Coordinates of C-alpha atoms and ligand atoms in Angstrom, one line a residue:
M235 CA -37.8 13.8 27.0
E236 CA -39.9 11.1 26.5
G237 CA -38.1 9.9 23.6
L238 CA -34.6 9.6 26.0
Q239 CA -36.5 8.0 28.9
V240 CA -36.9 5.7 26.0
L241 CA -34.1 5.3 25.0
G242 CA -32.5 5.0 28.8
L243 CA -34.6 1.9 29.0
A244 CA -33.6 0.3 25.9
L245 CA -30.2 0.5 27.1
I246 CA -30.6 -0.7 30.3
L247 CA -32.7 -3.7 29.0
C248 CA -29.7 -4.1 26.7
M249 CA -27.4 -4.5 29.6
I250 CA -29.4 -7.0 31.2
T251 CA -29.6 -9.6 28.1
T252 CA -26.1 -9.1 27.8
Q253 CA -25.2 -9.8 31.2
T254 CA -27.2 -12.8 31.0
S255 CA -26.0 -14.1 27.8
A256 CA -22.4 -12.5 27.5
Q257 CA -23.1 -12.4 23.8
Y258 CA -21.2 -9.5 21.7
Y259 CA -23.4 -9.8 18.5
S260 CA -26.6 -9.7 17.2
L261 CA -28.3 -12.2 15.0
T262 CA -27.3 -11.9 11.5
V263 CA -30.3 -10.5 9.0
P264 CA -30.0 -10.2 5.3
Y265 CA -29.4 -6.4 4.5
E266 CA -32.1 -6.1 1.9
S267 CA -32.8 -3.8 -1.0
S268 CA -29.1 -2.5 -0.7
P269 CA -28.5 -0.4 -3.9
E270 CA -24.7 -1.2 -3.1
K271 CA -22.9 -3.3 -5.7
T272 CA -20.2 -5.9 -4.6
T273 CA -17.3 -7.1 -6.0
N274 CA -14.7 -9.5 -4.9
L275 CA -11.0 -9.0 -5.1
H276 CA -9.1 -12.1 -6.0
F277 CA -5.1 -11.8 -6.2
F278 CA -2.1 -13.4 -4.4
F279 CA 0.1 -12.0 -2.1
H280 CA 4.3 -12.4 -2.2
D281 CA 6.3 -12.0 1.0
T282 CA 9.7 -13.0 0.8
L283 CA 11.7 -12.9 4.0
G284 CA 15.4 -13.1 3.1
G285 CA 17.4 -14.0 0.0
K286 CA 19.0 -11.6 -2.5
N287 CA 15.6 -9.5 -3.0
P288 CA 13.5 -9.5 0.0
S289 CA 10.3 -7.8 -0.2
A290 CA 10.2 -7.9 3.8
V291 CA 13.2 -6.9 5.8
L292 CA 13.5 -6.7 9.9
V293 CA 13.5 -3.3 11.1
A294 CA 13.9 -3.8 14.9
R295 CA 13.8 -6.7 17.7
P296 CA 14.1 -6.9 20.8
N297 CA 17.6 -7.6 22.3
I298 CA 17.0 -10.3 24.7
T299 CA 18.2 -14.3 23.0
G300 CA 14.9 -15.3 21.1
G301 CA 16.2 -18.7 20.5
P302 CA 16.2 -20.3 17.0
S303 CA 13.0 -18.3 15.9
V304 CA 12.8 -16.1 12.4
A305 CA 10.6 -13.1 14.6
P306 CA 10.9 -14.0 17.7
F307 CA 8.4 -11.9 19.9
G308 CA 8.6 -7.8 19.8
S309 CA 10.1 -8.1 16.3
V310 CA 8.9 -5.5 13.7
F311 CA 9.0 -6.2 9.8
A312 CA 8.3 -3.6 7.2
L313 CA 7.4 -5.0 3.7
D314 CA 6.6 -3.6 0.1
D315 CA 5.3 -7.1 -1.4
P316 CA 4.2 -7.4 -5.2
L317 CA 0.7 -8.7 -5.8
T318 CA -0.3 -10.9 -8.6
A319 CA -3.0 -11.7 -10.6
G320 CA -2.3 -15.7 -10.4
P321 CA -0.3 -17.9 -8.1
E322 CA 3.1 -17.2 -9.9
L323 CA 5.0 -14.1 -9.5
T324 CA 5.3 -14.0 -13.4
S325 CA 1.5 -14.2 -13.9
G326 CA 1.8 -10.0 -13.9
V327 CA 1.7 -7.3 -11.0
I328 CA -1.7 -5.9 -10.1
G329 CA -0.2 -3.9 -7.4
N330 CA 1.2 -4.1 -3.9
A331 CA 0.9 -4.2 -0.5
Q332 CA 3.3 -2.4 1.8
G333 CA 3.0 -1.8 5.6
L334 CA 4.2 -3.5 8.5
Y335 CA 4.2 -6.6 10.8
V336 CA 5.1 -7.8 14.6
S337 CA 5.4 -10.6 16.1
S338 CA 3.0 -10.2 19.1
G339 CA 1.9 -13.4 20.1
Q340 CA 3.8 -14.5 23.6
D341 CA 3.6 -17.9 23.6
I342 CA 2.2 -18.7 19.9
P343 CA 3.8 -17.1 17.3
S344 CA 1.3 -14.8 15.4
L345 CA 1.7 -11.4 13.7
V346 CA -0.4 -7.8 14.1
A347 CA 0.0 -6.8 10.6
Y348 CA -0.9 -3.4 8.9
F349 CA -1.3 -3.7 5.3
D350 CA -1.9 -1.1 2.6
F351 CA -3.2 -2.8 -0.8
G352 CA -2.6 -0.2 -3.8
F353 CA -3.3 -1.5 -7.0
T354 CA -1.6 -0.3 -10.0
S355 CA -3.4 -1.9 -12.9
G356 CA -7.2 -2.1 -14.3
E357 CA -10.5 -1.1 -13.0
F358 CA -9.2 0.1 -9.5
N359 CA -5.8 1.6 -10.6
G360 CA -4.8 4.3 -7.8
S361 CA -7.0 2.5 -5.7
S362 CA -6.1 1.6 -1.8
I363 CA -7.7 -0.8 0.8
S364 CA -6.5 -1.1 4.1
V365 CA -6.3 -4.7 6.5
F366 CA -5.3 -4.2 10.3
S367 CA -5.9 -7.4 12.2
R368 CA -3.5 -10.0 14.0
N369 CA -2.5 -13.2 11.8
P370 CA -2.4 -16.2 13.5
I371 CA 0.2 -18.0 11.5
T372 CA 0.6 -21.6 12.7
K373 CA -3.0 -22.3 12.7
Y374 CA -3.4 -22.0 8.3
R375 CA -0.3 -23.0 7.4
A376 CA -0.5 -25.3 4.4
Ligands
NAG71 C1 20.0 -5.6 25.7 O1 20.7 -4.0 25.7 C2 21.3 -3.3 27.0 C3 21.5 -2.1 27.1 O2 22.1 -1.5 25.8 C4 22.8 -3.9 27.3 O3 23.4 -3.6 28.7 C5 22.4 -5.5 27.2 O4 23.8 -6.0 26.8 C6 21.6 -6.0 25.7 N1 21.6 -7.5 25.9 C7 22.1 -8.2 24.9 C8 21.8 -9.5 24.5 O5 22.6 -7.8 23.8
NAG72 C1 -2.2 3.2 -13.8 O1 -2.3 4.8 -13.3 C2 -1.2 5.6 -14.0 C3 -1.2 7.3 -13.2 O2 -2.8 7.2 -13.5 C4 -0.7 5.5 -15.3 O3 0.3 6.3 -15.5 C5 -0.7 4.1 -15.7 O4 -0.2 3.9 -17.0 C6 -1.7 3.2 -15.5 N1 -1.3 1.9 -15.1 C7 -2.2 0.8 -16.3 C8 -1.4 0.1 -16.5 O5 -3.4 1.2 -16.3

């Protein structure tokens, strides 16, 4: 019972501090003495929209006139993109990314994407990882 009261007080204090600072994250602290190991994955993702062999295709788009945009707001694409070890497609396919993306920005073009990265070679053959996030395409153009 006393534990619950302490928890309740802690929650109230928490709410008070959040209200004053409007901060949604804590201080970042080192994750000490972790038995976990880290592997950095590094590969290239080839998304080809259009042409003879597209790896991404338009599934649906709104029936409003969307101007000259390839992907007006509301367009949905499905993809099956090769992943390679190097920047060239000839550098060896090590897996594929399957999923979809939707054109989700009304004012600034951006996408929300769901990708499942599946590996078909090496130590992680048969494993996959999923990413579901937004992609502000106009922000990071090379
Ligand atoms: C959009 O769909 C509606 C309902 O089917 C139709 O009446 C309208 O003509 C369509 N608009 C365009 C631009 O195709
Ligand atoms: C990946 O795993 C599959 C299924 O176990 C196997 O058939 C294939 O030969 C493996 N590929 C490589 C490059 O190791």
